[in-house]
Amino acid sequence: MGFVTADSQQSTYDVIVVGSGAGGGQAAYSLCMDGAKVLMLEAGRKYIPESEAAMFQTPDMAPLAAAGTPDKPFGFYDATVDGGWQVPGEPYVRATEDPAGRFEWWRARMLGGRTNHWGRNSLRNGPYDFKPYSRDGLGFDWPIGYEDVAPYYDKVELLVGVYGSNEGMENTPNSAPGCLLPPPAPIVSDYAIAKGAKRLGIPLIPLHRAVLTRPLDHRRNPARLHPGNPRAQQLAAAAMRTRAPCLWATPCGRGCAVRANYQSTTVHLPPALESGNLDITTDAMVYEVTLGPDGRASGVSFVDRTTGKQRHARARVVVLAASACESVRILLNSKSAQFPQGLANSSGKLGRYLMDTVGTSVGGQIPLLESLPPLNEEGADSLQLYTPWWLYQEQLAGKLGFARGYHIEPQGGKRMPRFDTLGGIEWLTGGSYGAKFKEDARRYYGSFVGFDGRGEMIPNEHSYCEIDPAVKDKWGIPVLRFHWQWSEHELRQAAHMQRTFGDIISEMGGRTSTPVETDGAKAIAPGGSIIHEVGGAIMGADAKKSVTNRWSQTWDVPNLYLADGAVFASNADKNPTLTIMALAWRTADHILERMRRREL
Ligand SMILES: Cc1cc2nc3c(=O)[nH]c(=O)nc-3n(C[C@H](O)[C@H](O)[C@H](O)COP(=O)(O)OP(=O)(O)OC[C@H]3O[C@@H](n4cnc5c(N)ncnc54)[C@H](O)[C@@H]3O)c2cc1C
Ligand code: SF4
């Protein structure tokens, strides 16, 4: 087994997994390690970070000094070799272009999906996050609680490697002993931010992030991951030994050839392939789940993008992990006499309750950080510290005017200079040239800080996707049309973020680079633009109000599962990917158990 074409696939498999990102990678890994024969179908091309990641290239080696362009918005060297805000030949439709109702959809089309360049911030949902309705009467409770997912958070952290610390803060869970790697040291700007924030009662603690600060414990972790399964332990240990700790020198968004950070392509897929239980077909664009006469999923139909031909693959179980909206699209397009509104849509809830993360940012300049001597303080190419939501009690007491919280991602320090570094500093210099400009550049380099807010959105009836009746992609597959609306809760939350960030910058003795925005509707980033889209096939306790049950198994088709963010019943401020992986592992265990009992 290994990489196969549509022609060299086996006639049938135990499980088909659609998509190879965080959810698909985790599901395939967990299934293969326990002996299931899996076919992974991935729409994008094969991608090998070890040989393709542009880790050490400098900006001067690329066109336009590696600056972002419409087709490479995160810069020339970004790991997303195919995909982005637009995917050629694969449009989608927005019901409106009005900023208030606009939805933006980032898609990766490559092996490993978005995990090749994601930010790697890996926060656990807390107990409140699984029961939000019980707390404030808004949105939905999940049919599971933190205690159901906690063992899987532990496993994912032990497997992928997450740095951080246990701080015991409210609704910010500790990991089990030995799960976390030590966090990196804070950098100079972190100390300055933490000092200013502390005076305002705002805590900063080490972020949890999927980057190895030291090698994984290949002697102990495998036994915790795969108890009673020596073969899986051996494979996991061997894979862990191939991963080097972080060099702290290269931009993670370009991918990591030394496997120091988590990408599905460097962490999940190699041991799954090594198990001999995984076949992967790339360039396989799945468009339909097919049904057998017994009403069960019989397999999937896909377009072989190398030939343009329509093909079919068979399995006992189908797991969709094509990313939340894409999995919904496949189901909505899987119409039959039995399911005229799309497969697994007897509730009418398929496509409903799309959520993203509330986002807004404020930047500023801090005189205290000017003219610092050059220091080796690149940090973690992202964040060392962050602020978890710290106002749970005030919010519960109704003092804030909005219902859900946000965390803060503070930025600072000196990164590798780019051609646009220190562009637009006229607001500080008044406009300088020649030697004076160089002097100013040295003075201000490293004195800027920024704050990104990442907040919870409450699911609502007006944020959903459906199949557009007219538009099709280049393969003839009908595309999605998105509808979006924020509620007052999100808008007020965004305004609160702005005020808070402005206050921290002032407290640090600095100035914001743009005025603090008091109007949440102007401050909030468009729906989808934080790239944390989840929902669309939410899990629930009632088959009439949800698409899947507590195992991410569709209510309507017992051998059809989802393993991406589509099943999220709420979208806590915590970035979603660690939860996607934990749920995917839990679902895989459920499938394995049911296959053992011959129920699937
Ligand atoms: C710039 C950026 C920064 C981010 N930072 C963070 C962060 O710090 N923390 C965090 O938690 N999350 C972050 N995210 C989000 C994170 O990447 C996603 O939550 C995560 O990758 C979702 O996993 P997934 O498996 O559902 O989807 P993906 O990783 O997108 O994988 C889906 C895969 O399915 C394939 N596919 C799609 N359609 C089909 C089809 N029809 N047939 C076959 N295959 C198909 C795709 O090609 C892709 O490979 C970030 C994302 C971006 C873009
Ligand atoms: S900073 Fe570390 S994790 Fe990121 S790409 Fe470089 S070596 Fe890999």
mmCIF file of C-alpha atoms in Angstrom, residues 152 184-185 208 277 282 300 345 377 463-464 469 507 513 525 534 560 565 600:
data_model
loop_
_atom_site.group_PDB
_atom_site.id
_atom_site.type_symbol
_atom_site.label_atom_id
_atom_site.label_comp_id
_atom_site.label_asym_id
_atom_site.label_seq_id
_atom_site.Cartn_x
_atom_site.Cartn_y
_atom_site.Cartn_z
ATOM 1 C CA TYR A 152 -8.118 12.450 23.119
ATOM 2 C CA PRO A 184 9.905 28.715 24.651
ATOM 3 C CA ALA A 185 11.201 31.711 26.592
ATOM 4 C CA HIS A 208 -0.008 26.058 23.488
ATOM 5 C CA ASN A 277 -2.649 -0.079 5.871
ATOM 6 C CA THR A 282 -4.121 12.427 -4.677
ATOM 7 C CA VAL A 300 -17.679 7.730 -3.006
ATOM 8 C CA ASN A 345 -30.110 15.939 5.730
ATOM 9 C CA GLU A 377 15.129 36.986 19.881
ATOM 10 C CA SER A 463 -25.111 32.033 8.691
ATOM 11 C CA TYR A 464 -25.280 29.005 6.417
ATOM 12 C CA PRO A 469 -28.662 26.459 -8.327
ATOM 13 C CA GLU A 507 -0.578 51.389 29.497
ATOM 14 C CA SER A 513 -1.069 53.156 14.739
ATOM 15 C CA ALA A 525 -13.139 40.996 10.242
ATOM 16 C CA VAL A 534 -16.748 25.212 11.510
ATOM 17 C CA LEU A 560 -21.113 7.675 7.282
ATOM 18 C CA GLY A 565 -15.009 21.016 11.960
ATOM 19 C CA LEU A 600 -20.194 -1.756 10.365
#
